[in-house]
Amino acid sequence: MYEQLKQRCWEQNMMLPRLGLVLYTFGNVSVVDRQAGVFAIKPSGVEYDVLKPEDIVIVRLDDGKVADGALRPSSDTNSHLELYRAFPQIGGIVHTHSTFATAWAQTGKPVPILGTTHADYLATDIPCTEFMADERIQNDYETETGRQMTEWFLKNHASPEEIQMILVAGHGPFTWGKTVEKAVFHARLLEELCKMAFITLTVAPDTPRLKQSLIDKHYQRKHGDKAYYGQGNN
Amino acid sequence: MYEQLKQRCWEQNMMLPRLGLVLYTFGNVSVVDRQAGVFAIKPSGVEYDVLKPEDIVIVRLDDGKVADGALRPSSDTNSHLELYRAFPQIGGIVHTHSTFATAWAQTGKPVPILGTTHADYLATDIPCTEFMADERIQNDYETETGRQMTEWFLKNHASPEEIQMILVAGHGPFTWGKTVEKAVFHARLLEELCKMAFITLTVAPDTPRLKQSLIDKHYQRKHGDKAYYGQGNN
Amino acid sequence: MYEQLKQRCWEQNMMLPRLGLVLYTFGNVSVVDRQAGVFAIKPSGVEYDVLKPEDIVIVRLDDGKVADGALRPSSDTNSHLELYRAFPQIGGIVHTHSTFATAWAQTGKPVPILGTTHADYLATDIPCTEFMADERIQNDYETETGRQMTEWFLKNHASPEEIQMILVAGHGPFTWGKTVEKAVFHARLLEELCKMAFITLTVAPDTPRLKQSLIDKHYQRKHGDKAYYGQGNN
Amino acid sequence: MYEQLKQRCWEQNMMLPRLGLVLYTFGNVSVVDRQAGVFAIKPSGVEYDVLKPEDIVIVRLDDGKVADGALRPSSDTNSHLELYRAFPQIGGIVHTHSTFATAWAQTGKPVPILGTTHADYLATDIPCTEFMADERIQNDYETETGRQMTEWFLKNHASPEEIQMILVAGHGPFTWGKTVEKAVFHARLLEELCKMAFITLTVAPDTPRLKQSLIDKHYQRKHGDKAYYGQGNN
C-alpha cells in the first residue's frame, strides 16, 4: 500500500552514508504524504547497510501512531511529527549528527553568514535553538525537541520556506525542504557551510558577516521572482 | 581448536583499517573466551593487509602465556590482560592510535561531554589517565599501562560498563564492550567524538559541558531501564 | 560544429568532482576558442553526474550571447566573459566553491606566500579582491564580479600570466591558464595552498612570508628563462 | 642493466599517491645501489599516472651525472645526492609536499614530540632546518638544500639512523631509511605525526613534550637492544 512512499524514503535514507553524513545509525530521513495523512521514516537503530525498503515505518500525522511496518520508528519520530504539523509546506525532513554541523550545534551558537555559498540558499545566519529547559526535558522529549525548533521560527517571525535548516543546541542539525530530495540536499549543504565557517573563523576570528547587499543579491538570483540560476525548473 | 575465536578476532581486527582507525600496524583487537580462560589477540607488528585468521595468537588469562599460535602476540598484550582481569564483564578490547583520539590523549586531558552524540553512549567526560610515574615505566610497562586505566576507575568509583573507553595520557585510546563488536564500535565512536570536540572548542573555546539534565535524558533513552531506542534488542 | 570544443570543456568540467573541488553544481569550467570568437561553458545548475558533452553551451566573445546549445549557460558566464576580454593570453577559466579556497575568500584577505609549494607557481600572495560596492551589486552583478578581478590586476600592475588565480571576497576562487587544463590544475593547487596556509597559521599565527630570495629561486626554476624543472616541455 | 633498481624505485614512487602523500608531481623517491655506485630516481615533472618503470633515471653517486635513462632526473636530484654521500647507511630517500608536514615546514619550527606514536620511531622532536641564507640560494640550490639537512645533523651531533626525517624550513619534508620501503613508511608516519601535533596544539597550546622516561621506554621497546616489538625481524 505504502510501497512507493517507503521506497522513496529508503532511497533518501541511503543517500546519507553516500554523502558522508552519518556514522552507524546516527541519522534519519522522513517523507510525508499529506493526502494520505502519513509520513514514512527510518526504523530506530537499524544500520544503513542492512536497511531495506520494507523496513521503513509509516506513521500517521494525526496521532503519531504507526500505520504500517513491523519495526519501531526512529526515536526522533515525534520531532519530525512536530515539524510536519507546524510547517505544512514541507515534504521531507532529515536529521543527522554530521561532524561539522553537530560540532557547531554543540557551541549553542548560530553559524554566521560569511559568504555567497551560504547566501545562495539562505539569507540569514543558520539558526540555533536555545538549550532546552529542564522541565521540558522531563516531558515528551522528542516532541519538545520539535517545539524548540518551531518556536524559534515563531519568536523570530521567520519562514521555514526561507530558512530550511536549524541546529538544535547541544544536539545536531535538522533540515527540510519542499521535497525530501531537497531536505537531503540541505543536510549536505549545511555540513559544508559549517566546515567553511569553521575554517574562516579559525583563520580570521574577526571576519564580519557578509554585507547585506551581497546576501540579497545572491539569494534573489536563485530564489527571487527574477531568479536566473539554473534551467528555469528550480 | 580456537578456530572460531581466531576467526572472530581476525574479523574485528580487519574492521580497524576499514573504519579508518589504523595506519600500518598501529592498533590491535582482542576477544576473550572466559569459559576457556583465554583471549585471542593480533600478533605483534603484522600488517593488516597480510594478516590471516590463523596468525591470531591465543593467550591464557591466568598466566598471560601463549596457549596457541606461531607468532608473538601484540606488544600491548599485558595491557589487555590487565583489563580482562579487572573488568570481568567485558568481552573484547580495542587499542588504536586513531588520529583525533590520540591527539587528545597527547593533551593529557579528558574530552568534555559537549553534546548528545556523546551523551547517547557516555554520561561523563571521556576520561584520561595520569601520565605514568617514572618508576612504573621501568617496571612491566604494558601491565602498568593497564593498571593506569583500571586505577582510574577505582579512584573515580566509575563503572567500566558505563564508561567503555579511556585515553592513556600521551599514548592513545583503549575501548571495550560486552562484545568485541561493541568494543570496535566504541573505538570508531570515540574518534568521532574527539573530532567533534576539537571543532567545537576551536570555534568556541568557552563552550560549557552539556547540561546534566540533557546528559541524563540521552543516556537513559538508550541505556536506562526504560530505554526506547532501537528495536528492543540492544 | 563546436563538437571538439564542447568535448574538451565537458572533460575538464568533469575533472572538478574527481579532484574534490565541487559539491553539487557549485563550479564551472570554460574554454575559449579565440579564432572562432567563442567560449564553451557549463550550463547553469546541471549536476555533474548527468552532464553530457552536448549540454555544453557556446557563448560569443563579442556580445556574450549564446551561439550554440539548448540550455542556459552558467549564471557566472559574464564573469568568464569579462576575464577573457581583459586577459587575451588565457585559454580557460575555472570557478569553484572548493572548501578551503572559499573559506579564505570569506575572510576577504589574501593568502600569504608561506612556502615553496606556493612559490613554485606564484611569486606573490594569492590576491583577494575588495568586497563589491553596493551600487555595483545592483548593476550587472556577474560582469561586475569579473571587473573586481580585472581591476585588481590593473591597480596592482600585476600580470595575469604570472598570477593565475584570485579570490573574490566573500564569494570564492577563480583560476585560469594558458590552457583550460592548466586552469583546472591551478584550481586544485589553490585549494591545497589554502589548506596548508590554514594549518600553518593555526599552528604558528606569526609565521612570516617566505623570504624573497627563496620565492624568486623557486619561481624562476620553474618559470624563468633558465627554468630547469620538468622535461623542457612546460 | 638497472632493470631491478628501476622497478623497485618505480614501485615505491607509486606508493606516494596511494598513501595520499602527493598531488600531481609534488614528490619523488630514490633508491641507492652502493655497490653499483648509482641511485635510481623519479624523472622531473612526470605525472604519477603515466609514470612507467623504464622512465626512472639512474644517477651516478660520484659525479651526479645521469648513467642511464632518457629523461631528466628530478630537479631535487642533488639534494638526494648530498644525503646519500653524507649518510652512508641509508638505502632510500623520499621527498614530498604532503599537506601537514609541509604546513609545519612552513612554520620553520620543529614538531615537538607529544606522544608515544612519535616516540615509537623517534626519540626527539622532528627537526627543522634553518631558512637558507641568501648567498646559498644563489649557489647550487638543490645541493645546498641537501647541506641544510646534513649540517643540522652535524651541528646537533645527531644520528641519521636514529632521526630518519627532517623538515626543510619553508619547503617540505625529506625522509629516509635503511631501505627505500622504510623511507616511504617514514614519509607516511611523518604526515600523521604532523597532523596529530596540529590537533593537539590547537586544542591545548600549552601541551608539554612527552616526559623523557616515556620517550625512552617507547623508543627502546621498538629499537633498543632488548626490543620486543614485532616478530623479531625488524
Coordinates of N, CA and C in Angstrom, one line a residue, chain A residues 36-184:
Chain A
A36 N -2.4 11.3 2.1 CA -2.7 10.0 2.9 C -2.7 10.3 4.4
G37 N -2.2 11.5 4.8 CA -2.1 11.8 6.2 C -1.1 11.0 7.0
V38 N 0.0 10.6 6.3 CA 1.1 9.8 6.9 C 2.5 10.3 6.5
F39 N 3.5 9.9 7.3 CA 4.8 10.0 6.8 C 5.6 8.7 7.0
A40 N 6.6 8.6 6.1 CA 7.5 7.4 6.2 C 8.8 7.8 6.8
I41 N 9.3 6.9 7.7 CA 10.5 7.2 8.4 C 11.4 6.0 8.7
K42 N 12.6 6.2 8.8 CA 13.6 5.1 9.1 C 13.2 4.4 10.4
P43 N 13.4 3.1 10.5 CA 13.2 2.5 11.8 C 14.3 2.8 12.8
S44 N 14.1 2.7 14.0 CA 15.1 3.0 15.0 C 16.2 2.0 15.1
G45 N 17.5 2.6 15.1 CA 18.6 1.8 15.4 C 19.0 0.7 14.4
V46 N 18.5 0.8 13.1 CA 18.8 -0.2 12.1 C 20.0 0.4 11.3
E47 N 21.0 -0.4 11.1 CA 22.2 0.0 10.3 C 21.8 0.2 8.9
Y48 N 22.5 1.2 8.3 CA 22.2 1.5 6.9 C 22.6 0.4 5.9
D49 N 23.6 -0.4 6.2 CA 24.0 -1.4 5.3 C 23.1 -2.6 5.3
V50 N 22.1 -2.7 6.2 CA 21.2 -3.8 6.2 C 19.7 -3.3 6.0
L51 N 19.6 -2.0 5.9 CA 18.2 -1.4 5.8 C 17.6 -1.7 4.5
K52 N 16.4 -2.2 4.5 CA 15.7 -2.5 3.2 C 14.4 -1.6 3.1
P53 N 13.9 -1.4 1.9 CA 12.7 -0.5 1.7 C 11.6 -1.0 2.6
E54 N 11.4 -2.3 2.7 CA 10.2 -2.7 3.5 C 10.4 -2.5 5.0
D55 N 11.6 -2.1 5.5 CA 11.8 -1.8 6.9 C 11.2 -0.5 7.3
I56 N 11.0 0.4 6.3 CA 10.6 1.7 6.6 C 9.2 1.7 7.3
V57 N 9.0 2.6 8.2 CA 7.8 2.6 9.1 C 6.9 3.8 8.6
I58 N 5.6 3.5 8.6 CA 4.6 4.5 8.2 C 3.9 5.0 9.5
V59 N 3.9 6.3 9.7 CA 3.4 7.0 10.9 C 2.3 7.9 10.5
R60 N 1.2 7.9 11.3 CA 0.1 8.8 11.0 C 0.3 10.2 11.5
L61 N 0.0 11.2 10.7 CA 0.2 12.6 11.1 C -0.8 13.0 12.2
D62 N -2.0 12.4 12.3 CA -2.9 12.9 13.3 C -2.6 12.5 14.7
D63 N -2.3 11.2 14.9 CA -2.0 10.8 16.3 C -0.6 10.3 16.5
G64 N 0.3 10.3 15.5 CA 1.7 9.9 15.7 C 1.9 8.4 15.8
K65 N 0.8 7.6 15.6 CA 0.9 6.2 15.8 C 1.4 5.5 14.5
V66 N 1.9 4.3 14.6 CA 2.4 3.5 13.4 C 1.2 3.1 12.6
A67 N 1.1 3.4 11.4 CA 0.1 2.9 10.5 C 0.5 1.6 9.8
D68 N 1.8 1.5 9.5 CA 2.2 0.3 8.8 C 3.7 0.1 9.1
G69 N 4.1 -1.2 9.2 CA 5.5 -1.5 9.4 C 5.7 -2.4 10.6
A70 N 6.7 -3.3 10.5 CA 6.9 -4.2 11.6 C 7.9 -3.7 12.6
L71 N 8.6 -2.7 12.3 CA 9.6 -2.2 13.3 C 9.2 -0.9 14.0
R72 N 9.9 -0.6 15.0 CA 9.7 0.7 15.7 C 10.2 1.8 14.9
P73 N 9.5 2.9 14.8 CA 10.1 4.1 14.0 C 11.2 4.7 14.8
S74 N 12.0 5.5 14.1 CA 13.1 6.3 14.7 C 12.6 6.9 16.1
S75 N 13.6 6.9 17.0 CA 13.3 7.5 18.3 C 13.0 9.0 18.2
D76 N 13.4 9.6 17.0 CA 13.2 11.0 16.8 C 11.9 11.3 16.1
T77 N 11.0 10.3 15.9 CA 9.8 10.4 15.2 C 8.9 11.6 15.6
N78 N 8.8 11.8 16.9 CA 8.0 12.9 17.4 C 8.5 14.3 17.0
S79 N 9.8 14.4 16.9 CA 10.4 15.7 16.4 C 10.0 15.9 15.0
H80 N 10.0 14.9 14.1 CA 9.6 15.0 12.7 C 8.1 15.4 12.7
L81 N 7.3 14.7 13.5 CA 5.9 14.9 13.5 C 5.6 16.4 13.9
E82 N 6.3 16.9 14.9 CA 6.0 18.3 15.3 C 6.4 19.2 14.1
L83 N 7.4 19.0 13.4 CA 7.8 19.8 12.3 C 6.8 19.7 11.1
Y84 N 6.3 18.5 10.8 CA 5.3 18.4 9.7 C 4.0 19.1 10.1
R85 N 3.7 19.1 11.4 CA 2.4 19.8 11.8 C 2.6 21.3 11.7
A86 N 3.7 21.8 12.1 CA 3.9 23.2 12.2 C 4.2 23.9 10.9
F87 N 4.9 23.1 10.0 CA 5.3 23.6 8.7 C 4.6 22.8 7.6
P88 N 3.4 23.3 7.2 CA 2.6 22.5 6.3 C 3.1 22.5 4.9
Q89 N 4.1 23.3 4.6 CA 4.7 23.4 3.2 C 5.7 22.3 3.0
I90 N 6.3 21.7 4.0 CA 7.4 20.9 3.8 C 7.1 19.4 3.4
G91 N 8.0 18.8 2.6 CA 7.7 17.5 2.1 C 8.6 16.4 2.7
G92 N 9.7 16.8 3.3 CA 10.6 15.8 3.8 C 11.5 16.4 4.9
I93 N 12.1 15.6 5.8 CA 12.9 16.1 6.9 C 14.1 15.2 7.0
V94 N 15.3 15.8 7.3 CA 16.5 15.0 7.6 C 17.0 15.4 8.9
H95 N 17.4 14.4 9.7 CA 18.2 14.7 10.9 C 19.5 13.9 10.9
T96 N 20.6 14.5 11.1 CA 21.9 13.8 11.1 C 22.7 14.2 12.4
H97 N 23.8 13.6 12.6 CA 24.8 14.0 13.5 C 26.1 14.3 12.7
S98 N 26.0 14.9 11.5 CA 27.1 15.1 10.7 C 28.2 16.0 11.4
T99 N 29.4 15.7 11.2 CA 30.5 16.2 12.0 C 30.5 17.7 12.3
F100 N 30.6 18.5 11.2 CA 30.8 19.9 11.5 C 29.5 20.6 11.9
A101 N 28.4 20.1 11.4 CA 27.1 20.7 11.8 C 26.8 20.4 13.3
T102 N 27.1 19.2 13.7 CA 27.0 18.8 15.1 C 27.9 19.5 16.0
A103 N 29.2 19.7 15.6 CA 30.1 20.4 16.4 C 29.7 21.9 16.6
W104 N 29.1 22.5 15.6 CA 28.5 23.8 15.7 C 27.3 23.8 16.7
A105 N 26.5 22.8 16.5 CA 25.3 22.7 17.4 C 25.8 22.6 18.9
Q106 N 26.9 22.0 19.1 CA 27.5 21.9 20.4 C 27.9 23.2 21.0
T107 N 28.2 24.2 20.2 CA 28.6 25.5 20.7 C 27.3 26.3 21.1
G108 N 26.1 25.9 20.6 CA 24.9 26.6 21.0 C 24.7 27.9 20.3
K109 N 25.5 28.1 19.3 CA 25.5 29.4 18.6 C 25.1 29.3 17.1
P110 N 24.5 30.3 16.5 CA 24.2 30.2 15.1 C 25.5 30.3 14.3
V111 N 25.4 29.8 13.0 CA 26.5 29.8 12.1 C 26.4 31.1 11.3
P112 N 27.3 32.1 11.5 CA 27.2 33.3 10.8 C 27.2 33.2 9.3
I113 N 26.5 34.0 8.6 CA 26.5 34.0 7.1 C 27.8 34.8 6.6
L114 N 28.7 34.1 6.1 CA 30.0 34.6 5.8 C 30.3 34.7 4.3
G115 N 29.5 34.1 3.5 CA 29.8 34.1 2.1 C 28.7 33.8 1.2
T116 N 28.9 33.8 -0.1 CA 27.8 33.6 -1.1 C 27.4 32.2 -1.2
T117 N 28.2 31.2 -0.9 CA 27.8 29.8 -0.9 C 26.6 29.6 0.1
H118 N 26.7 30.3 1.2 CA 25.6 30.4 2.2 C 24.4 31.2 1.7
A119 N 24.7 32.4 1.2 CA 23.7 33.3 0.7 C 22.9 32.7 -0.5
D120 N 23.5 31.8 -1.2 CA 22.8 31.2 -2.4 C 21.6 30.5 -1.9
Y121 N 21.5 30.1 -0.6 CA 20.4 29.2 -0.2 C 19.7 29.8 1.0
L122 N 20.3 30.8 1.7 CA 19.8 31.2 3.0 C 20.2 32.6 3.2
A123 N 19.3 33.5 3.5 CA 19.6 35.0 3.6 C 20.0 35.4 5.0
T124 N 20.1 34.4 5.9 CA 20.4 34.8 7.3 C 21.4 33.8 7.9
D125 N 21.8 34.0 9.1 CA 22.6 33.0 9.8 C 21.9 31.7 9.9
I126 N 22.6 30.6 10.0 CA 21.9 29.3 10.3 C 21.5 29.4 11.8
P127 N 20.2 29.3 12.1 CA 19.8 29.5 13.5 C 20.2 28.3 14.3
C128 N 20.2 28.6 15.6 CA 20.5 27.5 16.6 C 19.4 27.7 17.7
T129 N 18.7 26.7 18.1 CA 17.7 26.8 19.2 C 18.4 27.2 20.5
E130 N 17.6 27.5 21.5 CA 18.1 27.6 22.9 C 18.3 26.2 23.4
F131 N 19.1 26.1 24.5 CA 19.2 24.8 25.2 C 17.9 24.5 25.9
M132 N 17.4 23.3 25.8 CA 16.1 23.0 26.3 C 16.0 23.2 27.9
A133 N 14.9 23.8 28.3 CA 14.7 23.9 29.8 C 14.5 22.6 30.4
D134 N 14.9 22.5 31.7 CA 14.9 21.2 32.4 C 13.5 20.5 32.4
E135 N 12.5 21.4 32.7 CA 11.1 20.8 32.8 C 10.6 20.2 31.5
R136 N 11.1 20.8 30.4 CA 10.7 20.2 29.1 C 11.4 18.9 28.8
I137 N 12.6 18.8 29.3 CA 13.4 17.6 29.0 C 12.7 16.4 29.7
Q138 N 12.1 16.6 30.8 CA 11.3 15.6 31.6 C 10.0 15.2 30.9
N139 N 9.5 16.1 30.1 CA 8.3 15.9 29.3 C 8.5 15.0 28.2
D140 N 7.7 15.0 27.1 CA 7.9 14.2 25.9 C 9.0 14.8 25.2
Y141 N 10.2 14.3 25.4 CA 11.5 15.0 25.0 C 11.5 15.2 23.5
E142 N 11.1 14.2 22.7 CA 11.3 14.4 21.2 C 10.3 15.4 20.7
T143 N 9.1 15.4 21.2 CA 8.1 16.4 20.8 C 8.6 17.8 21.2
E144 N 9.2 17.9 22.4 CA 9.8 19.2 22.8 C 11.0 19.6 21.9
T145 N 11.7 18.7 21.5 CA 12.8 19.0 20.6 C 12.2 19.6 19.3
G146 N 11.2 19.1 18.8 CA 10.5 19.7 17.6 C 10.0 21.1 17.9
R147 N 9.5 21.2 19.1 CA 8.9 22.6 19.5 C 10.1 23.6 19.7
Q148 N 11.2 23.2 20.2 CA 12.4 24.1 20.3 C 12.6 24.7 18.9
M149 N 12.4 23.9 17.9 CA 12.7 24.4 16.5 C 11.5 25.3 16.0
T150 N 10.3 24.8 16.1 CA 9.2 25.6 15.6 C 9.0 26.9 16.4
E151 N 9.3 26.9 17.7 CA 9.2 28.1 18.4 C 10.3 29.1 18.0
W152 N 11.4 28.7 17.6 CA 12.4 29.6 17.1 C 11.9 30.4 15.9
F153 N 11.1 29.7 15.0 CA 10.6 30.4 13.9 C 9.5 31.4 14.3
L154 N 8.7 31.0 15.2 CA 7.6 31.9 15.7 C 8.2 33.1 16.3
K155 N 9.1 32.9 17.3 CA 9.7 34.0 18.0 C 10.4 35.0 17.1
N156 N 11.0 34.4 16.0 CA 11.9 35.3 15.1 C 11.1 35.7 13.9
H157 N 9.8 35.4 13.9 CA 9.0 35.7 12.7 C 9.7 35.3 11.4
A158 N 10.2 34.1 11.5 CA 10.9 33.6 10.3 C 10.1 32.5 9.6
S159 N 10.5 32.4 8.3 CA 9.7 31.4 7.4 C 10.5 30.2 7.2
P160 N 9.9 29.0 7.4 CA 10.5 27.7 7.2 C 10.7 27.4 5.7
E161 N 10.1 28.3 4.8 CA 10.4 28.2 3.4 C 11.7 28.9 3.0
E162 N 12.0 29.9 3.8 CA 13.2 30.6 3.5 C 14.4 30.1 4.3
I163 N 14.2 29.6 5.5 CA 15.2 29.0 6.3 C 14.9 27.6 6.5
Q164 N 15.6 26.7 5.8 CA 15.2 25.3 5.7 C 16.2 24.4 6.5
M165 N 16.7 24.9 7.6 CA 17.7 24.2 8.4 C 17.8 24.9 9.7
I166 N 18.1 24.1 10.8 CA 18.3 24.7 12.1 C 19.2 23.7 12.9
L167 N 20.0 24.3 13.8 CA 20.7 23.4 14.7 C 20.0 23.4 16.1
V168 N 19.9 22.2 16.6 CA 19.3 22.0 17.9 C 20.5 22.1 18.9
A169 N 20.5 23.1 19.8 CA 21.6 23.3 20.7 C 22.0 22.1 21.4
G170 N 23.3 21.7 21.4 CA 23.8 20.6 22.1 C 23.5 19.3 21.5
H171 N 22.8 19.3 20.4 CA 22.3 18.0 19.8 C 22.8 17.9 18.3
G172 N 22.2 18.6 17.4 CA 22.6 18.4 16.0 C 21.6 19.0 15.0
P173 N 21.8 18.9 13.7 CA 21.0 19.6 12.8 C 19.8 18.9 12.3
F174 N 18.7 19.6 12.0 CA 17.6 19.2 11.2 C 17.5 20.1 10.0
T175 N 17.1 19.4 8.9 CA 16.9 20.2 7.6 C 15.6 19.7 7.0
W176 N 15.0 20.5 6.1 CA 13.8 20.1 5.5 C 13.8 20.7 4.1
G177 N 12.7 20.5 3.4 CA 12.5 21.1 2.0 C 11.1 20.8 1.5
K178 N 10.8 21.4 0.4 CA 9.6 21.2 -0.3 C 9.5 19.7 -0.6
T179 N 10.6 19.1 -1.0 CA 10.6 17.6 -1.3 C 11.7 17.0 -0.3
V180 N 11.6 15.7 -0.2 CA 12.6 15.0 0.7 C 14.0 15.1 0.0
E181 N 14.0 15.2 -1.3 CA 15.3 15.3 -2.0 C 16.0 16.6 -1.7
K182 N 15.2 17.7 -1.6 CA 15.8 19.0 -1.2 C 16.2 19.0 0.3
A183 N 15.5 18.3 1.1 CA 15.9 18.2 2.5 C 17.2 17.5 2.7
V184 N 17.5 16.5 1.9 CA 18.8 15.8 1.9 C 19.9 16.7 1.3

